[in-house]
mmCIF file of C-alpha atoms in Angstrom:
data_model
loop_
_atom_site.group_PDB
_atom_site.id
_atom_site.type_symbol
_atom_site.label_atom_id
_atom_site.label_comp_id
_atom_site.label_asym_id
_atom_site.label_seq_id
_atom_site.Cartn_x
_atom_site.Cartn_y
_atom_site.Cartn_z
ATOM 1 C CA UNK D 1 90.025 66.856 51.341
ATOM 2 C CA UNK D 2 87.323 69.108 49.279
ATOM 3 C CA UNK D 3 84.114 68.358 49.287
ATOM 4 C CA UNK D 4 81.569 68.939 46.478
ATOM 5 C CA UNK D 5 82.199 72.423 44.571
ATOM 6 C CA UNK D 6 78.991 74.021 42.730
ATOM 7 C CA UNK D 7 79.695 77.515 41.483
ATOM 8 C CA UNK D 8 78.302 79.758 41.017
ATOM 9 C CA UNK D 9 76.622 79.742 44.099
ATOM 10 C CA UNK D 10 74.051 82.548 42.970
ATOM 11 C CA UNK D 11 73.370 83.237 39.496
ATOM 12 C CA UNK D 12 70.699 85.731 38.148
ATOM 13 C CA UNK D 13 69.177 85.578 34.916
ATOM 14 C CA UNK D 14 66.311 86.951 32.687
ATOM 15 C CA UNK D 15 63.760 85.078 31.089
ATOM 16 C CA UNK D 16 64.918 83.757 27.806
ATOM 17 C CA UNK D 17 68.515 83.471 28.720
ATOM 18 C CA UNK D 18 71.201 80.340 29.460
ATOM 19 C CA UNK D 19 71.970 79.235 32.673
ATOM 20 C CA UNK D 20 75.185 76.994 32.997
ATOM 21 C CA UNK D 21 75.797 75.267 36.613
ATOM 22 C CA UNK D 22 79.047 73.601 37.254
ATOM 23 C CA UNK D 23 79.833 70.996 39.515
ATOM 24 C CA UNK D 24 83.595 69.477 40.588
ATOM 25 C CA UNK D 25 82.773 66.230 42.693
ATOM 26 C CA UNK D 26 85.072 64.943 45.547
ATOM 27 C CA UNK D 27 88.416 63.523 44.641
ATOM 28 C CA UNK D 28 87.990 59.900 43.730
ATOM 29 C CA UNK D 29 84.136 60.338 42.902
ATOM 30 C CA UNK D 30 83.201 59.439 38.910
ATOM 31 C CA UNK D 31 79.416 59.091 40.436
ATOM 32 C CA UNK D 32 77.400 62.971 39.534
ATOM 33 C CA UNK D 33 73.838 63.552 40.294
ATOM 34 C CA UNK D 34 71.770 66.646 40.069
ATOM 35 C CA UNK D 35 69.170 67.510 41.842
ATOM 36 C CA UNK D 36 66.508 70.297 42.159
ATOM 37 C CA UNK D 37 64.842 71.806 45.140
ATOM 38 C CA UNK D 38 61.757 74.544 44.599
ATOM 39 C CA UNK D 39 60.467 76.427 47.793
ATOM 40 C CA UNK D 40 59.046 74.430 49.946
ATOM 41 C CA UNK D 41 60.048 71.115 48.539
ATOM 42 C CA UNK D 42 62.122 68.456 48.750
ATOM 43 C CA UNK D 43 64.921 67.332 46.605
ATOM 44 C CA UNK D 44 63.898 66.036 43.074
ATOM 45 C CA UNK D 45 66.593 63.799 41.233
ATOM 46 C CA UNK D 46 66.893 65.245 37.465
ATOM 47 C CA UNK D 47 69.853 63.047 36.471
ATOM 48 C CA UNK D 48 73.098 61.064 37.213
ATOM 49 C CA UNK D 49 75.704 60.758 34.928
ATOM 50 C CA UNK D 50 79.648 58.811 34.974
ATOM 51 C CA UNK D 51 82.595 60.592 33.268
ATOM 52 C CA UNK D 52 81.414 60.806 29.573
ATOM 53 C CA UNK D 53 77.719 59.143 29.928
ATOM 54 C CA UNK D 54 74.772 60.025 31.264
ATOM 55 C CA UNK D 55 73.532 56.640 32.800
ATOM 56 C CA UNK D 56 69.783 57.987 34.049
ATOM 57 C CA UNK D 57 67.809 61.558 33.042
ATOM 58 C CA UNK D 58 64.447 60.081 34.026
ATOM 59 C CA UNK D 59 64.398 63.703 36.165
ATOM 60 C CA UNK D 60 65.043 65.959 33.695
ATOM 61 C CA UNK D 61 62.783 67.874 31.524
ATOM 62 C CA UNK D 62 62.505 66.766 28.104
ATOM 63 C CA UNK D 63 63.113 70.296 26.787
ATOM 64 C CA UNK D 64 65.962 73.147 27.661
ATOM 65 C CA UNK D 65 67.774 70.914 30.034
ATOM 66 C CA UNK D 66 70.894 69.610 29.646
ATOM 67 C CA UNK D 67 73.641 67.611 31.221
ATOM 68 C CA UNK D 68 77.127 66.552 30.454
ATOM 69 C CA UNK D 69 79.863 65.056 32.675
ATOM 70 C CA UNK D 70 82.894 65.587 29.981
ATOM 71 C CA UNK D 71 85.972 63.538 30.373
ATOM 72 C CA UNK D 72 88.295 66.369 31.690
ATOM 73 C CA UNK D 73 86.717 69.096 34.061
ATOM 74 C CA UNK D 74 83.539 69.546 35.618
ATOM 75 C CA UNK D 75 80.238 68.625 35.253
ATOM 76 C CA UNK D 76 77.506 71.224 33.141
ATOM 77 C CA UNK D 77 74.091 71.638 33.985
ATOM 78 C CA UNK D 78 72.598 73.645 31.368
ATOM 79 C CA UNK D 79 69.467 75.392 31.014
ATOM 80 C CA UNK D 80 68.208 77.078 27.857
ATOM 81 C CA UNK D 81 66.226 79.722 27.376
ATOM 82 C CA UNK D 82 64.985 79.697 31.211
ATOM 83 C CA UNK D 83 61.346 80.886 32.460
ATOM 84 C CA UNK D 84 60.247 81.534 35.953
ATOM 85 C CA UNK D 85 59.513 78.551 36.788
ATOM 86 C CA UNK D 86 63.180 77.603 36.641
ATOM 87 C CA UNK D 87 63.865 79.391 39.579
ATOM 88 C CA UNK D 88 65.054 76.888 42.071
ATOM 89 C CA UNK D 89 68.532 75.877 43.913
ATOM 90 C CA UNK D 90 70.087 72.753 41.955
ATOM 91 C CA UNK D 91 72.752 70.534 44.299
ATOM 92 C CA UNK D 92 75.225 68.675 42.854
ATOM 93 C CA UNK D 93 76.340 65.311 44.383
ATOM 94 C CA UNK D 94 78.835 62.730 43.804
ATOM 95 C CA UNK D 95 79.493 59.157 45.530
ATOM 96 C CA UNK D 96 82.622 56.937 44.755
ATOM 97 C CA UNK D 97 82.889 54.331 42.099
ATOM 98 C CA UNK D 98 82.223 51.498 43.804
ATOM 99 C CA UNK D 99 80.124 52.469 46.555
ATOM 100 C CA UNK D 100 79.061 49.258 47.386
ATOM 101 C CA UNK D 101 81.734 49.039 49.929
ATOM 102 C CA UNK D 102 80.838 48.092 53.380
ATOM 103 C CA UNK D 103 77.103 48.261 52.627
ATOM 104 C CA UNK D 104 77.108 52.234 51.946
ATOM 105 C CA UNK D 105 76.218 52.205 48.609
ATOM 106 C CA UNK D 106 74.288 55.219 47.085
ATOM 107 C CA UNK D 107 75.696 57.226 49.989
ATOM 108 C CA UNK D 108 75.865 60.420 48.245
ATOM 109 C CA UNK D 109 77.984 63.828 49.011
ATOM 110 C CA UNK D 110 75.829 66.628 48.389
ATOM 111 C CA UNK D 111 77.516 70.295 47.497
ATOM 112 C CA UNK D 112 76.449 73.819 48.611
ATOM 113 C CA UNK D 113 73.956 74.120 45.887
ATOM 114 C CA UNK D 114 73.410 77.143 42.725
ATOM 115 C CA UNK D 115 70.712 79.206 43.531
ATOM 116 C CA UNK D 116 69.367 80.000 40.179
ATOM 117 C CA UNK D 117 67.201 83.082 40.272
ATOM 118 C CA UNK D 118 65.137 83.968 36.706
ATOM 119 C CA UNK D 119 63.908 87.670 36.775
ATOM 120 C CA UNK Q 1 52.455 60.678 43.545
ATOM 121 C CA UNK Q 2 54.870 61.137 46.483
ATOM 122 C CA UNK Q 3 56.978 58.117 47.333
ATOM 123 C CA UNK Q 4 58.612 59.382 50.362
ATOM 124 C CA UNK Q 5 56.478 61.495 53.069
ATOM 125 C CA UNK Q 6 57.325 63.542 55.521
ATOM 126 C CA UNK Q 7 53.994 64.513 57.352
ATOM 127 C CA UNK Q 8 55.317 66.858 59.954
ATOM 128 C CA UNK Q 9 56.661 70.007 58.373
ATOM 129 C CA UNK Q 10 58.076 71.124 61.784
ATOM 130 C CA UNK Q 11 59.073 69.693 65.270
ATOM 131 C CA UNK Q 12 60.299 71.773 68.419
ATOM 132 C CA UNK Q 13 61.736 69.847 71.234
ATOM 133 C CA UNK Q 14 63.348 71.025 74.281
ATOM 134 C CA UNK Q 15 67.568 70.579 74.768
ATOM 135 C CA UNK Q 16 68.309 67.225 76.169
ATOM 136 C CA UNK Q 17 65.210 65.880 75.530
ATOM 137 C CA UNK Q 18 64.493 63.505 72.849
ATOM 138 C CA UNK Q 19 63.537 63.864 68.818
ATOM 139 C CA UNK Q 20 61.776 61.758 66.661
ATOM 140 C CA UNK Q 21 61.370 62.268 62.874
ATOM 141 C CA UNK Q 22 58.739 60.327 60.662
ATOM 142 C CA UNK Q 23 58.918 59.422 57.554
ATOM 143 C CA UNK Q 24 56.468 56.615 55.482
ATOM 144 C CA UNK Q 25 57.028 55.620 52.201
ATOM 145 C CA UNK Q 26 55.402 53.476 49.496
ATOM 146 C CA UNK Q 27 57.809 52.278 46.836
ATOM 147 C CA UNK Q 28 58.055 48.250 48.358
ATOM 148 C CA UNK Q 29 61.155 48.409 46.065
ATOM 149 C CA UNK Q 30 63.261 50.837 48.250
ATOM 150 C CA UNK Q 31 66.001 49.004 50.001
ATOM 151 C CA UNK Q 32 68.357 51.562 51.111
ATOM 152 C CA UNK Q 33 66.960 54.743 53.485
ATOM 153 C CA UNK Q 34 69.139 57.620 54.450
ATOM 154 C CA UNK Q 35 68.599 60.696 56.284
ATOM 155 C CA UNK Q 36 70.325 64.346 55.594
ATOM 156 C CA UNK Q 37 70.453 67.422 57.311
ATOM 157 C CA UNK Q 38 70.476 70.735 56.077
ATOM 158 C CA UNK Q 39 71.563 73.652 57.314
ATOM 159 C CA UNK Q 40 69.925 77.001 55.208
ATOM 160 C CA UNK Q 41 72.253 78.373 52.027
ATOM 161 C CA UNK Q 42 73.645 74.807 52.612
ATOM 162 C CA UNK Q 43 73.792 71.353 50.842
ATOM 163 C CA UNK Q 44 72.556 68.089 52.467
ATOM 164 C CA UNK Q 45 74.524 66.317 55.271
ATOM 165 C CA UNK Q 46 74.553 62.970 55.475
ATOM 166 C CA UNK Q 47 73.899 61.602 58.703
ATOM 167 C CA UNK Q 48 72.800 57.848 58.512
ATOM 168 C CA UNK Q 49 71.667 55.549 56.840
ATOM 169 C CA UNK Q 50 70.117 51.632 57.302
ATOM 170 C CA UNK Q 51 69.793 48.885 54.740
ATOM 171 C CA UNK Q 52 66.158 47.016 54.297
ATOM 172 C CA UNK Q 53 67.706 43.785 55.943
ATOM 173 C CA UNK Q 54 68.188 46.033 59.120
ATOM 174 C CA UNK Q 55 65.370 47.108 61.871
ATOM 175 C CA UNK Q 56 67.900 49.999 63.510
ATOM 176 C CA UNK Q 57 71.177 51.379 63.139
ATOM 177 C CA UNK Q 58 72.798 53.416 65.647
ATOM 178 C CA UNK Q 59 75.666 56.728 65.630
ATOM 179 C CA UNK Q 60 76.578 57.728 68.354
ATOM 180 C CA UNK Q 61 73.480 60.046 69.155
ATOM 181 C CA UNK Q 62 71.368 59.098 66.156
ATOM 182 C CA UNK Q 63 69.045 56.235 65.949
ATOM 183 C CA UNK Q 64 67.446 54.819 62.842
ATOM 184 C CA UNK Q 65 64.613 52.414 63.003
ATOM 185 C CA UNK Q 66 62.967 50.534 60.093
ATOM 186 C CA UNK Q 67 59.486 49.255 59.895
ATOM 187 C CA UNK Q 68 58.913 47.706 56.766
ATOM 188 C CA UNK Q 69 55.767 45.747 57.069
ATOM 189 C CA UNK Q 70 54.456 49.575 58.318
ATOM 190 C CA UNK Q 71 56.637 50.969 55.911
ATOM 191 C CA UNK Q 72 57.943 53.642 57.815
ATOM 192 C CA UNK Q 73 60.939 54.532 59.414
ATOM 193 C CA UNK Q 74 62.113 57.053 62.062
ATOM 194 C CA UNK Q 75 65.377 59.034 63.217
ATOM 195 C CA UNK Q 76 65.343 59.364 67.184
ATOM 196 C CA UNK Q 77 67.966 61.890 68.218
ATOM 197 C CA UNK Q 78 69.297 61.914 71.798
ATOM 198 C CA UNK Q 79 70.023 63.725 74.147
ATOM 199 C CA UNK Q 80 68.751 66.965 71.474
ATOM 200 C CA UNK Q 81 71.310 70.180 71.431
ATOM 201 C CA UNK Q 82 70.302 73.575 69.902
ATOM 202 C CA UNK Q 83 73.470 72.701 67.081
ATOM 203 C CA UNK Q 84 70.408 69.805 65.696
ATOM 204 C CA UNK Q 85 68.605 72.411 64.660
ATOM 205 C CA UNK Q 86 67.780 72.521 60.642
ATOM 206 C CA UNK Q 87 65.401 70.818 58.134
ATOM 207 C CA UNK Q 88 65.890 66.978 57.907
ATOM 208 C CA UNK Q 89 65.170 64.769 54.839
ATOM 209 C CA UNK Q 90 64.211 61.251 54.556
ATOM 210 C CA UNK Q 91 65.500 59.917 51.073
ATOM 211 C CA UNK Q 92 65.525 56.092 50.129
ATOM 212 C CA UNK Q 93 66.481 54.321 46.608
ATOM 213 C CA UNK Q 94 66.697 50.870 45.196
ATOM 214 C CA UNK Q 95 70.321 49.165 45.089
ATOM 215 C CA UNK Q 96 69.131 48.729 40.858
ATOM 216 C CA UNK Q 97 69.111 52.963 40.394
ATOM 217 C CA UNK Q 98 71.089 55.198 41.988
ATOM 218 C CA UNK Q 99 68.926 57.995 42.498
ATOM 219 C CA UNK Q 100 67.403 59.129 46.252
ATOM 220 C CA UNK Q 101 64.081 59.886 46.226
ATOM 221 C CA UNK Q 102 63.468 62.307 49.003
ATOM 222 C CA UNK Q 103 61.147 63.514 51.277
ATOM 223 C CA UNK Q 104 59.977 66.922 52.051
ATOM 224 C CA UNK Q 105 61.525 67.695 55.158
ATOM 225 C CA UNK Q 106 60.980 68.290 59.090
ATOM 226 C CA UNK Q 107 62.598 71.715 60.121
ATOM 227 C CA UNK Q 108 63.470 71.033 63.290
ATOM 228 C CA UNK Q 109 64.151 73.245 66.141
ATOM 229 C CA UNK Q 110 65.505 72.744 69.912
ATOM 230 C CA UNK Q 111 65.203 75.138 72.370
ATOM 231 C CA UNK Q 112 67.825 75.891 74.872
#
Protein backbone atom coordinates (compact mmCIF):
# COMPACT_ATOMS: atom_id res chain seq x y z
CA UNK A 1 0.00 0.00 0.00
CA UNK A 2 2.03 3.35 -1.11
CA UNK A 3 2.16 6.00 0.84
CA UNK A 4 2.38 9.68 -0.22
CA UNK A 5 4.75 10.19 -3.42
CA UNK A 6 6.39 13.84 -3.84
CA UNK A 7 8.97 13.91 -6.59
CA UNK A 8 11.20 15.28 -7.17
CA UNK A 9 12.64 14.92 -3.99
CA UNK A 10 15.45 17.62 -4.70
CA UNK A 11 15.09 20.14 -7.25
CA UNK A 12 17.57 23.06 -7.94
CA UNK A 13 16.73 26.15 -9.54
CA UNK A 14 17.95 29.75 -10.32
CA UNK A 15 16.36 32.79 -9.44
CA UNK A 16 13.77 33.73 -11.95
CA UNK A 17 12.91 30.25 -12.98
CA UNK A 18 9.64 27.68 -12.49
CA UNK A 19 9.52 25.24 -10.00
CA UNK A 20 6.79 22.45 -10.46
CA UNK A 21 6.28 19.92 -7.33
CA UNK A 22 4.16 16.91 -7.81
CA UNK A 23 2.36 15.03 -5.43
CA UNK A 24 0.39 11.35 -5.90
CA UNK A 25 -1.65 10.89 -2.55
CA UNK A 26 -2.44 7.40 -1.04
CA UNK A 27 -4.87 5.19 -2.83
CA UNK A 28 -8.36 6.12 -1.79
CA UNK A 29 -7.27 9.75 -0.63
CA UNK A 30 -9.19 12.80 -2.78
CA UNK A 31 -8.05 15.06 0.44
CA UNK A 32 -4.32 17.16 -0.82
CA UNK A 33 -2.65 19.65 1.32
CA UNK A 34 0.61 21.43 0.92
CA UNK A 35 2.63 22.55 3.22
CA UNK A 36 5.94 24.51 3.65
CA UNK A 37 8.72 24.16 6.11
CA UNK A 38 11.80 26.96 6.14
CA UNK A 39 14.90 26.17 8.41
CA UNK A 40 14.16 26.16 11.59
CA UNK A 41 10.43 26.19 11.40
CA UNK A 42 7.57 24.41 11.61
CA UNK A 43 5.13 23.34 9.04
CA UNK A 44 3.02 26.21 7.45
CA UNK A 45 -0.30 25.08 5.62
CA UNK A 46 -0.32 26.94 2.03
CA UNK A 47 -3.39 25.11 0.69
CA UNK A 48 -5.75 22.05 0.42
CA UNK A 49 -7.45 21.21 -2.50
CA UNK A 50 -10.19 17.97 -3.67
CA UNK A 51 -9.88 16.49 -7.20
CA UNK A 52 -10.62 19.55 -9.46
CA UNK A 53 -11.09 22.42 -6.62
CA UNK A 54 -9.11 24.07 -4.48
CA UNK A 55 -11.36 24.28 -1.28
CA UNK A 56 -8.78 26.63 1.01
CA UNK A 57 -5.38 28.77 -0.23
CA UNK A 58 -5.55 31.00 2.84
CA UNK A 59 -1.53 29.76 2.97
CA UNK A 60 -0.47 30.59 -0.16
CA UNK A 61 1.11 33.65 -1.44
CA UNK A 62 -0.97 35.84 -3.41
CA UNK A 63 1.65 36.03 -6.18
CA UNK A 64 3.82 33.14 -8.17
CA UNK A 65 2.13 30.34 -6.38
CA UNK A 66 0.03 28.01 -7.71
CA UNK A 67 -1.94 24.89 -7.10
CA UNK A 68 -4.03 22.48 -9.01
CA UNK A 69 -5.33 18.99 -8.11
CA UNK A 70 -6.51 18.02 -11.90
CA UNK A 71 -9.01 15.30 -12.32
CA UNK A 72 -6.58 12.59 -13.70
CA UNK A 73 -2.91 12.49 -12.25
CA UNK A 74 -1.19 14.22 -9.64
CA UNK A 75 -1.32 17.16 -7.85
CA UNK A 76 1.02 20.56 -9.13
CA UNK A 77 2.53 22.88 -6.93
CA UNK A 78 3.85 25.56 -8.97
CA UNK A 79 6.10 28.31 -8.37
CA UNK A 80 6.89 31.11 -10.81
CA UNK A 81 9.63 32.97 -11.26
CA UNK A 82 11.20 31.81 -7.73
CA UNK A 83 13.61 34.08 -5.43
CA UNK A 84 15.64 32.99 -2.51
CA UNK A 85 13.39 33.17 -0.27
CA UNK A 86 11.56 30.25 -1.85
CA UNK A 87 14.00 27.99 -0.74
CA UNK A 88 12.26 25.64 1.57
CA UNK A 89 11.09 21.75 1.61
CA UNK A 90 7.21 21.63 0.65
CA UNK A 91 5.31 18.15 1.98
CA UNK A 92 2.52 16.97 0.40
CA UNK A 93 -0.31 15.24 2.39
CA UNK A 94 -3.47 13.56 1.76
CA UNK A 95 -6.30 12.10 4.21
CA UNK A 96 -9.36 10.01 2.96
CA UNK A 97 -12.69 11.34 1.91
CA UNK A 98 -14.52 10.97 4.71
CA UNK A 99 -12.20 11.12 7.45
CA UNK A 100 -14.57 11.58 9.96
CA UNK A 101 -14.59 7.94 10.60
CA UNK A 102 -14.07 6.74 14.05
CA UNK A 103 -13.24 10.23 15.31
CA UNK A 104 -9.85 10.55 13.14
CA UNK A 105 -10.77 13.17 11.10
CA UNK A 106 -8.06 15.57 9.68
CA UNK A 107 -5.62 12.73 10.31
CA UNK A 108 -3.34 13.53 7.58
CA UNK A 109 -0.52 11.29 5.65
CA UNK A 110 2.36 13.36 5.11
CA UNK A 111 4.97 12.42 2.05
CA UNK A 112 8.81 12.60 1.96
CA UNK A 113 8.80 16.19 1.06
CA UNK A 114 10.62 18.39 -2.30
CA UNK A 115 13.44 20.11 -1.18
CA UNK A 116 13.38 23.11 -3.35
CA UNK A 117 16.75 24.78 -3.46
CA UNK A 118 16.88 28.49 -5.46
CA UNK A 119 20.57 29.40 -6.32
CA UNK B 1 1.18 35.46 15.87
CA UNK B 2 1.97 31.79 16.66
CA UNK B 3 -1.02 29.63 17.48
CA UNK B 4 0.74 26.54 18.40
CA UNK B 5 4.10 26.73 20.64
CA UNK B 6 6.56 24.60 21.20
CA UNK B 7 8.89 26.28 23.87
CA UNK B 8 11.56 23.68 24.18
CA UNK B 9 13.56 23.41 20.99
CA UNK B 10 15.36 20.29 22.37
CA UNK B 11 14.98 17.52 25.08
CA UNK B 12 17.61 14.69 25.95
CA UNK B 13 16.44 11.94 28.14
CA UNK B 14 18.13 8.86 29.12
CA UNK B 15 16.83 5.12 27.52
CA UNK B 16 14.07 3.77 29.60
CA UNK B 17 13.41 6.71 31.26
CA UNK B 18 10.53 8.86 30.60
CA UNK B 19 9.75 11.93 27.90
CA UNK B 20 7.55 14.64 28.06
CA UNK B 21 6.85 17.12 25.20
CA UNK B 22 5.01 20.57 25.69
CA UNK B 23 3.10 22.21 23.64
CA UNK B 24 0.47 25.45 24.50
CA UNK B 25 -1.67 26.87 22.16
CA UNK B 26 -4.12 29.78 21.85
CA UNK B 27 -6.70 29.33 19.12
CA UNK B 28 -9.91 28.34 21.82
CA UNK B 29 -11.31 27.08 18.45
CA UNK B 30 -8.90 24.07 18.01
CA UNK B 31 -10.66 20.85 18.69
CA UNK B 32 -8.55 18.23 17.26
CA UNK B 33 -4.52 17.98 18.43
CA UNK B 34 -2.13 15.59 16.84
CA UNK B 35 1.41 14.94 17.21
CA UNK B 36 4.07 13.84 14.29
CA UNK B 37 7.40 12.71 14.24
CA UNK B 38 10.00 13.33 11.91
CA UNK B 39 12.79 11.69 11.07
CA UNK B 40 15.54 14.17 8.93
CA UNK B 41 15.14 14.04 4.77
CA UNK B 42 11.75 12.62 5.99
CA UNK B 43 7.98 13.56 6.03
CA UNK B 44 5.87 13.72 9.24
CA UNK B 45 4.70 10.54 11.09
CA UNK B 46 1.72 10.46 12.62
CA UNK B 47 1.72 9.19 15.95
CA UNK B 48 -1.48 10.27 17.94
CA UNK B 49 -3.84 12.19 18.22
CA UNK B 50 -6.86 13.27 20.99
CA UNK B 51 -10.13 15.04 20.37
CA UNK B 52 -11.07 18.32 22.67
CA UNK B 53 -13.84 16.17 24.47
CA UNK B 54 -10.86 13.93 25.67
CA UNK B 55 -8.26 14.66 28.73
CA UNK B 56 -5.72 11.60 27.47
CA UNK B 57 -5.41 9.09 24.94
CA UNK B 58 -3.12 6.30 25.15
CA UNK B 59 -0.83 3.89 22.30
CA UNK B 60 0.76 1.57 23.46
CA UNK B 61 3.91 3.62 24.68
CA UNK B 62 2.57 7.08 23.90
CA UNK B 63 0.48 9.16 26.12
CA UNK B 64 -1.45 12.27 25.19
CA UNK B 65 -2.87 14.55 27.76
CA UNK B 66 -5.14 17.59 27.19
CA UNK B 67 -5.50 20.59 29.35
CA UNK B 68 -7.81 22.87 27.93
CA UNK B 69 -8.70 25.32 30.58
CA UNK B 70 -4.47 25.62 30.59
CA UNK B 71 -4.56 25.17 27.09
CA UNK B 72 -1.82 22.96 26.74
CA UNK B 73 -1.23 19.57 26.05
CA UNK B 74 1.66 17.06 26.39
CA UNK B 75 3.03 13.68 24.77
CA UNK B 76 4.66 11.45 27.63
CA UNK B 77 6.65 8.66 26.02
CA UNK B 78 7.53 5.53 28.02
CA UNK B 79 9.78 3.57 28.66
CA UNK B 80 12.15 6.08 25.95
CA UNK B 81 14.42 3.94 23.27
CA UNK B 82 17.24 5.58 21.22
CA UNK B 83 14.71 4.59 17.85
CA UNK B 84 12.38 7.95 19.57
CA UNK B 85 14.86 9.97 18.63
CA UNK B 86 13.82 12.93 15.98
CA UNK B 87 12.03 16.34 16.01
CA UNK B 88 8.34 16.14 17.20
CA UNK B 89 5.49 18.51 16.18
CA UNK B 90 2.44 19.52 17.92
CA UNK B 91 -0.26 20.46 15.20
CA UNK B 92 -4.06 21.04 16.07
CA UNK B 93 -7.08 22.29 13.67
CA UNK B 94 -10.75 22.97 13.94
CA UNK B 95 -13.24 20.08 12.72
CA UNK B 96 -14.75 23.47 10.33
CA UNK B 97 -11.05 23.67 8.22
CA UNK B 98 -8.98 21.10 7.48
CA UNK B 99 -5.73 22.54 7.80
CA UNK B 100 -3.07 21.64 10.93
CA UNK B 101 -1.56 24.38 12.29
CA UNK B 102 1.73 23.27 13.68
CA UNK B 103 4.16 23.86 16.07
CA UNK B 104 7.81 24.33 15.83
CA UNK B 105 9.17 21.28 17.05
CA UNK B 106 11.16 19.48 20.04
CA UNK B 107 14.21 17.50 18.56
CA UNK B 108 14.43 15.00 20.79
CA UNK B 109 17.22 12.78 21.66
CA UNK B 110 17.69 9.54 24.02
CA UNK B 111 20.76 8.35 25.02
CA UNK B 112 21.63 4.75 25.25
Amino acid sequence: NAGVMQNPRHLVRRRGQEARLRCSPMKGHSHVYWYRQLPEEGLKFMVYLQKENIIDESGMPKERFSAEFPKEGPSILRIQQVVRGDSAAYFCASSPRNDLQAGKYNEQFFGPGTRLTVL
Amino acid sequence: DQQVKQNSPSLSVQEGRISILNCDYTNSMFDYFLWYKKYPAEGPTFLISISSIKDKNEDGRFTVFLNKSAKHLSLHIVPSQPGDSAVYFCAASQSSARQLTFGSGTQLTVLP
